[in-house]
CSV table of C-alpha atoms and ligand atoms in Angstrom, one decimal:
chain,number,residue,atom,x,y,z
A,11,MET,CA,84.6,70.6,39.9
A,12,ARG,CA,86.0,74.2,40.0
A,13,THR,CA,89.8,73.0,40.2
A,14,PHE,CA,89.2,70.5,37.5
A,15,ALA,CA,87.7,73.4,35.5
A,16,SER,CA,90.5,75.8,36.0
A,17,LEU,CA,93.0,73.0,35.2
A,18,PHE,CA,91.3,72.3,32.1
A,19,PHE,CA,91.2,75.6,30.9
A,20,ALA,CA,94.7,76.4,32.0
A,21,ALA,CA,95.7,73.5,30.0
A,22,LEU,CA,93.6,74.7,26.9
A,23,ALA,CA,95.4,78.1,27.2
A,24,LEU,CA,98.9,76.3,27.5
A,25,THR,CA,97.9,74.4,24.3
A,26,ALA,CA,97.1,77.5,22.5
A,27,PHE,CA,100.3,79.3,23.5
A,28,THR,CA,102.5,76.3,22.5
A,29,ALA,CA,101.0,76.1,19.0
A,30,VAL,CA,101.6,79.6,18.3
A,31,SER,CA,105.1,79.4,19.5
A,32,GLN,CA,106.4,76.4,18.2
A,33,THR,CA,106.2,75.5,14.8
A,34,PRO,CA,105.6,72.8,13.8
A,35,ALA,CA,103.0,72.0,16.6
A,36,ALA,CA,103.3,68.7,18.0
A,37,PRO,CA,100.0,66.6,17.7
A,38,GLN,CA,98.1,67.1,21.3
A,39,ALA,CA,96.3,64.2,22.7
A,40,PRO,CA,92.4,65.4,23.5
A,41,LEU,CA,92.3,66.1,27.2
A,42,ALA,CA,90.3,63.5,29.1
A,43,PRO,CA,87.1,64.9,30.6
A,44,PRO,CA,87.8,65.1,34.3
A,45,GLN,CA,86.3,62.4,36.4
A,46,VAL,CA,83.8,63.4,39.0
A,47,LEU,CA,84.1,61.2,42.0
A,48,VAL,CA,80.6,60.6,43.9
A,49,ALA,CA,79.8,59.7,47.5
A,50,GLN,CA,83.4,60.6,48.7
A,51,THR,CA,81.6,61.0,51.9
A,52,PRO,CA,78.3,59.0,52.9
A,53,PRO,CA,75.5,60.4,50.7
A,54,MET,CA,73.0,63.0,52.7
A,55,GLY,CA,69.7,64.0,51.6
A,56,TRP,CA,66.1,62.7,51.8
A,57,ASN,CA,64.1,59.8,50.6
A,58,SER,CA,60.5,59.5,49.9
A,59,TRP,CA,59.7,55.9,51.3
A,60,ASN,CA,59.8,56.1,54.9
A,61,TYR,CA,57.0,58.3,55.5
A,62,PHE,CA,55.2,58.5,52.1
A,63,ALA,CA,55.5,55.2,50.7
A,64,GLY,CA,53.3,54.6,47.8
A,65,LYS,CA,51.6,57.8,48.2
A,66,VAL,CA,54.3,60.1,47.2
A,67,THR,CA,53.5,62.6,44.6
A,68,ASP,CA,55.3,65.4,42.7
A,69,LYS,CA,54.1,68.0,45.1
A,70,ASN,CA,55.5,66.0,48.0
A,71,ILE,CA,58.9,65.9,46.3
A,72,ARG,CA,58.9,69.5,45.7
A,73,ASP,CA,57.6,70.4,49.2
A,74,SER,CA,60.4,68.3,50.6
A,75,ALA,CA,63.1,70.1,48.5
A,76,ASP,CA,61.8,73.7,49.5
A,77,GLN,CA,61.9,72.2,53.2
A,78,LEU,CA,65.4,71.1,53.0
A,79,VAL,CA,66.4,74.5,52.1
A,80,ALA,CA,64.0,76.5,54.7
A,81,THR,CA,65.1,74.1,57.7
A,82,GLY,CA,68.7,74.6,57.0
A,83,MET,CA,69.1,71.0,56.5
A,84,LYS,CA,70.7,71.7,52.8
A,85,ASP,CA,73.2,74.0,54.5
A,86,ALA,CA,74.0,71.2,56.9
A,87,GLY,CA,74.6,68.8,54.0
A,88,TYR,CA,71.5,67.4,52.9
A,89,VAL,CA,71.6,67.5,49.3
A,90,TYR,CA,69.9,64.4,47.8
A,91,VAL,CA,66.2,64.5,47.2
A,92,ASN,CA,65.2,60.9,46.4
A,93,ILE,CA,62.0,59.4,44.8
A,94,ASP,CA,61.6,55.8,45.9
A,95,ASP,CA,59.1,53.3,44.5
A,96,THR,CA,55.8,54.1,42.8
A,97,TRP,CA,56.7,56.9,40.2
A,98,GLU,CA,56.6,54.4,37.2
A,99,GLY,CA,54.2,54.4,34.6
A,100,GLU,CA,53.7,52.1,31.4
A,101,ARG,CA,56.5,51.5,28.6
A,102,ASP,CA,55.3,52.6,25.2
A,103,ALA,CA,55.8,50.8,22.1
A,104,SER,CA,59.3,51.5,21.7
A,105,GLY,CA,60.3,50.5,25.3
A,106,VAL,CA,60.4,53.9,26.8
A,107,LEU,CA,59.1,54.1,30.4
A,108,HIS,CA,56.6,57.0,31.2
A,109,THR,CA,55.9,58.3,34.6
A,110,ASN,CA,52.3,57.7,36.2
A,111,ALA,CA,49.9,60.4,37.1
A,112,LYS,CA,51.5,61.2,40.2
A,113,PHE,CA,54.5,62.5,38.4
A,114,PRO,CA,53.3,64.4,35.4
A,115,ASP,CA,56.8,65.7,34.3
A,116,MET,CA,60.0,64.5,35.9
A,117,LYS,CA,62.2,66.6,33.8
A,118,ALA,CA,60.5,69.6,35.3
A,119,LEU,CA,60.6,68.1,39.0
A,120,ALA,CA,64.1,67.6,38.5
A,121,ASP,CA,64.8,71.0,37.1
A,122,TYR,CA,62.9,72.3,39.8
A,123,VAL,CA,65.1,70.4,42.5
A,124,HIS,CA,68.2,71.4,40.5
A,125,SER,CA,67.1,75.0,41.0
A,126,LYS,CA,66.9,74.9,44.9
A,127,GLY,CA,70.9,73.6,44.6
A,128,LEU,CA,69.9,70.2,45.4
A,129,LYS,CA,70.3,66.9,43.5
A,130,ILE,CA,67.5,64.4,42.5
A,131,GLY,CA,67.4,60.7,42.9
A,132,ILE,CA,65.1,57.8,41.6
A,133,TYR,CA,64.5,54.1,42.1
A,134,SER,CA,64.2,51.0,40.0
A,135,SER,CA,64.8,47.4,40.2
A,136,PRO,CA,66.8,44.8,38.0
A,137,GLY,CA,63.7,42.5,37.8
A,138,PRO,CA,60.5,43.2,35.7
A,139,LYS,CA,58.7,44.9,38.5
A,140,THR,CA,59.8,46.8,41.5
A,141,CYS,CA,58.9,45.8,45.3
A,142,GLY,CA,55.6,47.8,44.8
A,143,GLY,CA,54.7,46.1,41.6
A,144,TYR,CA,55.6,49.0,39.2
A,145,ALA,CA,57.7,48.3,35.9
A,146,GLY,CA,61.4,47.6,36.7
A,147,SER,CA,64.3,47.9,34.2
A,148,LEU,CA,65.0,44.3,33.1
A,149,GLY,CA,65.8,44.3,29.6
A,150,HIS,CA,65.7,48.1,29.3
A,151,GLU,CA,68.6,49.2,31.2
A,152,GLU,CA,70.4,51.1,29.0
A,153,GLN,CA,67.3,52.9,27.9
A,154,ASP,CA,66.4,53.6,31.4
A,155,ALA,CA,69.8,54.9,32.1
A,156,GLN,CA,69.7,57.2,29.2
A,157,LEU,CA,66.2,58.3,30.2
A,158,TYR,CA,67.2,59.1,33.9
A,159,ALA,CA,70.4,61.0,32.5
A,160,SER,CA,67.9,63.1,30.0
A,161,TRP,CA,66.1,63.9,33.0
A,162,GLY,CA,69.1,65.0,35.1
A,163,ILE,CA,68.8,62.1,37.6
A,164,ASP,CA,72.0,62.1,40.0
A,165,TYR,CA,71.4,59.0,42.4
A,166,LEU,CA,69.7,55.7,41.6
A,167,LYS,CA,68.4,53.1,44.1
A,168,TYR,CA,68.3,49.6,42.5
A,169,ASP,CA,66.1,47.3,44.4
A,170,LEU,CA,66.4,43.6,43.6
A,171,CYS,CA,62.6,42.7,44.2
A,172,SER,CA,61.1,40.7,41.6
A,173,PHE,CA,64.5,39.9,40.2
A,174,ILE,CA,64.4,37.2,42.7
A,175,GLY,CA,61.4,35.1,41.8
A,176,ASP,CA,61.3,36.0,38.1
A,177,VAL,CA,64.8,35.8,37.2
A,178,LEU,CA,67.1,33.9,39.7
A,179,GLU,CA,64.7,31.4,40.9
A,180,LYS,CA,63.6,30.7,37.4
A,181,ARG,CA,67.2,30.6,35.7
A,182,ALA,CA,68.9,28.5,38.5
A,183,PRO,CA,66.7,26.9,40.9
A,184,ASN,CA,68.4,25.9,43.9
A,185,ASP,CA,71.8,26.8,42.8
A,186,LYS,CA,72.5,30.0,45.1
A,187,ALA,CA,76.2,30.2,43.9
A,188,GLU,CA,74.9,30.6,40.2
A,189,GLN,CA,72.0,32.9,41.5
A,190,MET,CA,74.7,35.1,42.9
A,191,ARG,CA,76.5,35.5,39.8
A,192,ILE,CA,73.3,36.2,37.8
A,193,MET,CA,72.4,38.8,40.5
A,194,ILE,CA,76.2,40.6,40.2
A,195,ALA,CA,75.7,40.7,36.6
A,196,ALA,CA,72.7,42.4,36.7
A,197,TYR,CA,74.0,45.0,39.1
A,198,ASP,CA,76.9,45.5,36.7
A,199,LYS,CA,74.6,45.6,33.7
A,200,MET,CA,73.1,48.9,35.2
A,201,ASN,CA,76.6,50.0,36.3
A,202,LYS,CA,77.6,50.2,32.9
A,203,ALA,CA,74.6,51.6,31.4
A,204,LEU,CA,75.0,54.3,34.1
A,205,LYS,CA,78.7,54.9,33.3
A,206,ALA,CA,77.6,55.0,29.5
A,207,THR,CA,75.5,58.1,30.1
A,208,GLY,CA,78.6,60.1,31.3
A,209,ARG,CA,76.8,61.8,34.0
A,210,PRO,CA,78.0,61.0,37.4
A,211,ILE,CA,75.2,59.1,39.1
A,212,VAL,CA,75.6,57.5,42.7
A,213,PHE,CA,74.8,53.9,42.3
A,214,SER,CA,72.8,52.5,45.5
A,215,PHE,CA,72.4,48.8,45.8
A,216,CYS,CA,69.3,47.5,47.6
A,217,GLN,CA,69.5,43.6,47.8
A,218,TYR,CA,69.2,43.6,51.6
A,219,GLY,CA,72.5,42.7,52.5
A,220,TRP,CA,72.7,39.2,50.8
A,221,ASP,CA,75.7,37.3,49.6
A,222,ALA,CA,78.2,39.4,51.2
A,223,VAL,CA,77.4,42.3,49.1
A,224,TRP,CA,80.1,44.3,50.8
A,225,GLU,CA,82.7,42.0,49.2
A,226,TRP,CA,81.6,42.6,45.6
A,227,ALA,CA,79.3,45.7,45.2
A,228,PRO,CA,82.4,48.2,44.6
A,229,SER,CA,83.7,46.2,41.8
A,230,VAL,CA,80.5,46.6,40.0
A,231,GLY,CA,79.9,50.4,40.8
A,232,GLY,CA,78.4,50.3,43.9
A,233,ASN,CA,78.7,53.7,46.0
A,234,LEU,CA,76.5,52.3,48.5
A,235,TRP,CA,74.7,48.9,49.4
A,236,ARG,CA,71.9,48.1,51.8
A,237,SER,CA,73.4,46.0,54.6
A,238,THR,CA,70.1,44.7,56.0
A,239,GLY,CA,66.6,44.2,55.3
A,240,ASP,CA,64.1,47.1,55.6
A,241,ILE,CA,63.9,49.4,58.8
A,242,THR,CA,60.9,50.5,60.4
A,243,PRO,CA,60.5,53.1,63.1
A,244,ASP,CA,60.8,50.7,66.1
A,245,TRP,CA,63.5,50.6,68.8
A,246,ASP,CA,64.0,46.9,68.5
A,247,ARG,CA,64.6,46.9,64.6
A,248,ILE,CA,66.9,49.8,64.8
A,249,TYR,CA,68.9,48.2,67.5
A,250,ALA,CA,69.0,44.9,65.7
A,251,ILE,CA,70.4,46.8,62.6
A,252,VAL,CA,73.0,48.3,64.5
A,253,SER,CA,74.1,45.2,65.9
A,254,GLN,CA,74.1,43.5,62.5
A,255,GLN,CA,76.6,46.0,61.1
A,256,GLU,CA,79.2,44.7,63.5
A,257,GLY,CA,82.1,43.5,61.5
A,258,LEU,CA,81.2,45.4,58.3
A,259,GLU,CA,83.5,48.1,59.2
A,260,ALA,CA,86.6,46.9,57.0
A,261,TYR,CA,84.3,47.5,53.7
A,262,ALA,CA,83.4,51.0,53.9
A,263,GLY,CA,85.4,54.0,52.7
A,264,PRO,CA,85.1,56.9,50.4
A,265,GLY,CA,83.0,56.2,47.4
A,266,HIS,CA,81.6,52.8,49.0
A,267,TRP,CA,79.6,52.7,52.1
A,268,ASN,CA,77.6,50.2,53.9
A,269,ASP,CA,73.9,51.2,54.0
A,270,PRO,CA,71.8,50.1,57.3
A,271,ASP,CA,68.8,51.8,55.4
A,272,MET,CA,67.3,55.0,55.6
A,273,LEU,CA,66.8,57.2,58.6
A,274,GLU,CA,63.4,56.9,60.6
A,275,VAL,CA,64.3,59.8,62.9
A,276,GLY,CA,61.0,61.8,63.5
A,277,ASN,CA,58.7,58.6,62.4
A,278,GLY,CA,56.7,56.4,64.3
A,279,LYS,CA,56.8,56.4,68.0
A,280,LEU,CA,60.4,56.7,68.6
A,281,SER,CA,61.1,58.6,71.9
A,282,LEU,CA,63.5,61.6,71.6
A,283,ALA,CA,66.4,59.4,73.3
A,284,GLU,CA,65.7,56.9,70.6
A,285,ASN,CA,65.8,59.2,67.7
A,286,ARG,CA,69.1,60.5,69.1
A,287,THR,CA,70.6,57.1,69.5
A,288,HIS,CA,69.6,56.2,65.9
A,289,PHE,CA,71.1,59.3,64.6
A,290,SER,CA,74.2,59.0,66.7
A,291,MET,CA,74.8,55.4,65.5
A,292,TRP,CA,74.3,56.1,61.8
A,293,ALA,CA,77.1,58.7,62.1
A,294,MET,CA,79.4,56.3,63.9
A,295,LEU,CA,78.7,53.8,61.2
A,296,ALA,CA,79.6,56.4,58.4
A,297,ALA,CA,76.1,55.6,57.2
A,298,PRO,CA,74.5,57.5,54.5
A,299,LEU,CA,72.0,60.0,56.2
A,300,LEU,CA,68.9,60.0,54.1
A,301,ALA,CA,66.2,61.5,56.4
A,302,GLY,CA,62.5,59.8,55.9
A,303,ASN,CA,60.3,62.0,57.8
A,304,ASP,CA,57.8,64.6,56.8
A,305,LEU,CA,59.8,67.7,56.3
A,306,PRO,CA,56.7,70.0,56.4
A,307,ASN,CA,55.7,69.3,59.6
A,308,MET,CA,59.0,68.3,61.3
A,309,LYS,CA,59.1,69.2,64.8
A,310,PRO,CA,61.7,71.6,66.2
A,311,GLU,CA,63.5,68.9,68.5
A,312,ILE,CA,63.5,66.7,65.4
A,313,LYS,CA,65.0,69.3,63.3
A,314,ALA,CA,67.6,69.7,66.0
A,315,ILE,CA,68.8,66.1,66.0
A,316,LEU,CA,69.0,66.1,62.1
A,317,THR,CA,70.9,69.2,62.0
A,318,ASN,CA,73.4,68.4,64.9
A,319,ARG,CA,76.4,69.6,62.8
A,320,ASP,CA,78.9,68.0,65.2
A,321,VAL,CA,77.1,64.7,64.8
A,322,ILE,CA,76.9,65.2,61.2
A,323,ALA,CA,80.7,65.9,61.2
A,324,ILE,CA,81.3,62.4,62.6
A,325,ASP,CA,79.2,60.8,59.9
A,326,GLN,CA,81.1,63.0,56.9
A,327,ASP,CA,84.4,62.6,58.4
A,328,ARG,CA,86.9,62.5,55.5
A,329,LEU,CA,88.7,59.5,56.6
A,330,GLY,CA,85.9,57.5,55.7
A,331,LYS,CA,86.5,55.0,58.5
A,332,GLN,CA,83.4,53.3,59.9
A,333,GLY,CA,83.4,52.8,63.7
A,334,ALA,CA,83.2,49.6,65.4
A,335,ARG,CA,81.8,48.1,68.7
A,336,VAL,CA,84.7,47.8,71.0
A,337,TYR,CA,82.7,46.1,73.9
A,338,SER,CA,79.5,45.5,75.8
A,339,ASP,CA,78.9,45.4,79.4
A,340,GLY,CA,75.4,44.2,80.3
A,341,GLU,CA,72.9,45.8,78.0
A,342,VAL,CA,75.5,48.8,77.3
A,343,ASP,CA,77.4,49.0,73.9
A,344,VAL,CA,80.3,50.9,73.4
A,345,TRP,CA,81.4,51.7,69.8
A,346,ALA,CA,84.4,53.9,68.7
A,347,ARG,CA,85.3,55.5,65.4
A,348,HIS,CA,88.6,56.9,64.4
A,349,LEU,CA,88.3,60.3,62.7
A,350,ALA,CA,90.7,62.5,60.6
A,351,GLY,CA,93.7,64.2,62.4
A,352,GLY,CA,93.9,61.5,65.3
A,353,ALA,CA,90.5,62.3,66.6
A,354,LEU,CA,88.3,59.7,68.1
A,355,ALA,CA,84.2,59.4,68.5
A,356,ILE,CA,83.0,57.4,71.3
A,357,ALA,CA,79.1,56.1,71.5
A,358,VAL,CA,77.9,54.6,74.6
A,359,VAL,CA,74.5,53.3,74.2
A,360,ASN,CA,72.1,51.8,76.9
A,361,ALA,CA,70.0,49.2,75.0
A,362,GLY,CA,68.2,48.2,78.4
A,363,SER,CA,64.6,48.9,78.5
A,364,ASP,CA,64.0,50.1,82.1
A,365,ARG,CA,66.5,49.2,84.5
A,366,TYR,CA,69.9,47.5,83.3
A,367,ALA,CA,72.4,45.4,85.1
A,368,THR,CA,75.1,47.9,84.8
A,369,HIS,CA,73.6,50.7,86.7
A,370,PRO,CA,75.3,52.9,86.8
A,371,PHE,CA,77.4,52.2,83.9
A,372,HIS,CA,81.5,52.5,84.0
A,373,LEU,CA,83.2,53.7,81.0
A,374,ASN,CA,86.3,51.6,80.7
A,375,LEU,CA,88.6,53.9,78.9
A,376,ARG,CA,91.5,51.3,78.6
A,377,LYS,CA,89.4,49.1,76.5
A,378,LEU,CA,89.3,52.0,74.3
A,379,GLY,CA,92.8,52.1,74.0
A,380,LEU,CA,93.1,55.2,76.2
A,381,ALA,CA,95.1,55.8,79.1
A,382,GLY,CA,94.1,58.6,81.8
A,383,GLN,CA,91.8,61.6,81.8
A,384,GLN,CA,90.4,62.7,78.6
A,385,THR,CA,88.9,66.0,77.6
A,386,ALA,CA,85.9,65.3,75.2
A,387,LYS,CA,82.9,67.2,73.9
A,388,ASP,CA,79.4,65.8,74.6
A,389,LEU,CA,78.0,66.2,71.2
A,390,TRP,CA,74.5,66.2,72.3
A,391,THR,CA,74.8,69.0,75.0
A,392,GLY,CA,77.7,70.7,73.3
A,393,LYS,CA,79.6,70.7,76.4
A,394,THR,CA,83.1,69.9,77.2
A,395,MET,CA,83.5,67.0,79.7
A,396,GLU,CA,86.4,65.0,81.2
A,397,LEU,CA,86.4,61.4,80.9
A,398,THR,CA,88.0,59.4,83.5
A,399,GLU,CA,88.8,55.6,84.0
A,400,LYS,CA,85.7,53.8,85.2
A,401,MET,CA,83.7,57.2,85.6
A,402,PRO,CA,80.1,56.4,86.4
A,403,LEU,CA,77.6,57.3,83.6
A,404,GLU,CA,73.8,57.7,84.0
A,405,LEU,CA,72.3,56.8,80.7
A,406,ALA,CA,68.5,56.7,80.2
A,407,SER,CA,66.8,53.8,78.3
A,408,HIS,CA,67.6,53.9,74.8
A,409,ASP,CA,69.8,57.0,75.1
A,410,VAL,CA,73.3,57.7,74.0
A,411,LEU,CA,76.4,59.3,75.2
A,412,LEU,CA,78.2,60.7,72.0
A,413,VAL,CA,81.6,62.4,72.4
A,414,ARG,CA,84.3,63.5,70.4
A,415,VAL,CA,88.0,63.3,71.6
A,416,ASP,CA,90.0,65.6,69.5
A,417,ALA,CA,93.2,64.7,71.1
A,418,PRO,CA,93.2,61.2,72.7
A,419,LYS,CA,95.7,60.1,75.0
A,420,THR,CA,96.5,56.8,74.2
A,421,ALA,CA,98.0,53.8,76.1
A,422,LYS,CA,101.7,53.2,75.4
B,519,GLA,C1,62.1,47.5,49.5
B,519,GLA,C2,63.3,48.4,49.9
B,519,GLA,C3,62.5,49.8,50.6
B,519,GLA,C4,61.7,50.5,49.6
B,519,GLA,C5,60.6,49.5,48.8
B,519,GLA,C6,59.9,50.3,47.8
B,519,GLA,O1,61.2,46.9,50.3
B,519,GLA,O2,64.1,47.8,50.6
B,519,GLA,O3,63.5,50.6,50.9
B,519,GLA,O4,62.3,50.8,48.4
B,519,GLA,O5,61.1,48.4,48.4
B,519,GLA,O6,58.9,49.2,47.1
């Protein structure tokens, strides 16, 4: 932004200089406003749903914003404070949507979040109702987009919900191809309405990974799209989601990301190993990092996971190349992610419950395209280690080895 601003003013100064030094002045084309690109790396922040669900209030949002700052999460990159479903009230006679009693003044709340140097996100549906049964945007897209912009909203999650039953199934019963076209048009409608506000707003699609959304979402303004159904704070669900991401790596890149859903780190009964693996794999997948835990009561070990700068750097790598599963052996999966500057991140996940067939696990460097000993950094211990061909690795159940190799020696 600063660069754009200085270029803008330099161009203005030049225009003024040209005007006094030459006669007659050539007509100048007005300068186009600088385009602000959003989501050049996967969005990072916090969202209310995974912990508060329908109970979220204005106070929870303020407290969470405060905590992002106090815990150092903001400094680590978490900037979006996203209100999920259940903030919506009724529409008035002119169709303007009002907040419900839990959110007395959305503009004041947005100002508060902005005053902390953070950004604010909101939630709606292309259907008449959200998943929680609150008012959706159907027939009010432009009005809602203008309302969000007037509040200062920076991010919109747009959740299919009632659009399925109330629009798709009514307008095109039993015609899946037509339903898909109608759905894409609905996302594009809000895309155009958001663009028309002139405000940079991250546009997050939530339609559960249907109809190969990764193929068409970027063409209708999607900066991220859910690539799965809902996450829950259970190892089995998290592992299933990770496995479903295989093959989607081709679709991610700066400005457009697969979204395996928001983080459950610190929620439910996930063990520390499971929290670590969950966070590591979201980083390998170049996934949005939207924490979803109770920030005011966050335990130090959870904060340590969420603020691990080395792991965040994998997620936020500027090359924007999503990692891929290279091979599995027994119940152990090996993923790799290519990073800027030729570096490589490797994640070895033990998905076995108690014992596993490949104990100890022998890492196959050749399958990763590597030749000979490799100097790596273990991103969870912070220690340097040497990776050697077929070295035995002892990984506890549901734990991960996540390393970064800055100068990989590759096979010729
Ligand atoms: C859907 C979404 C969730 C959440 C809820 C809110 O289930 O997938 O992420 O937004 O709706 O009702």
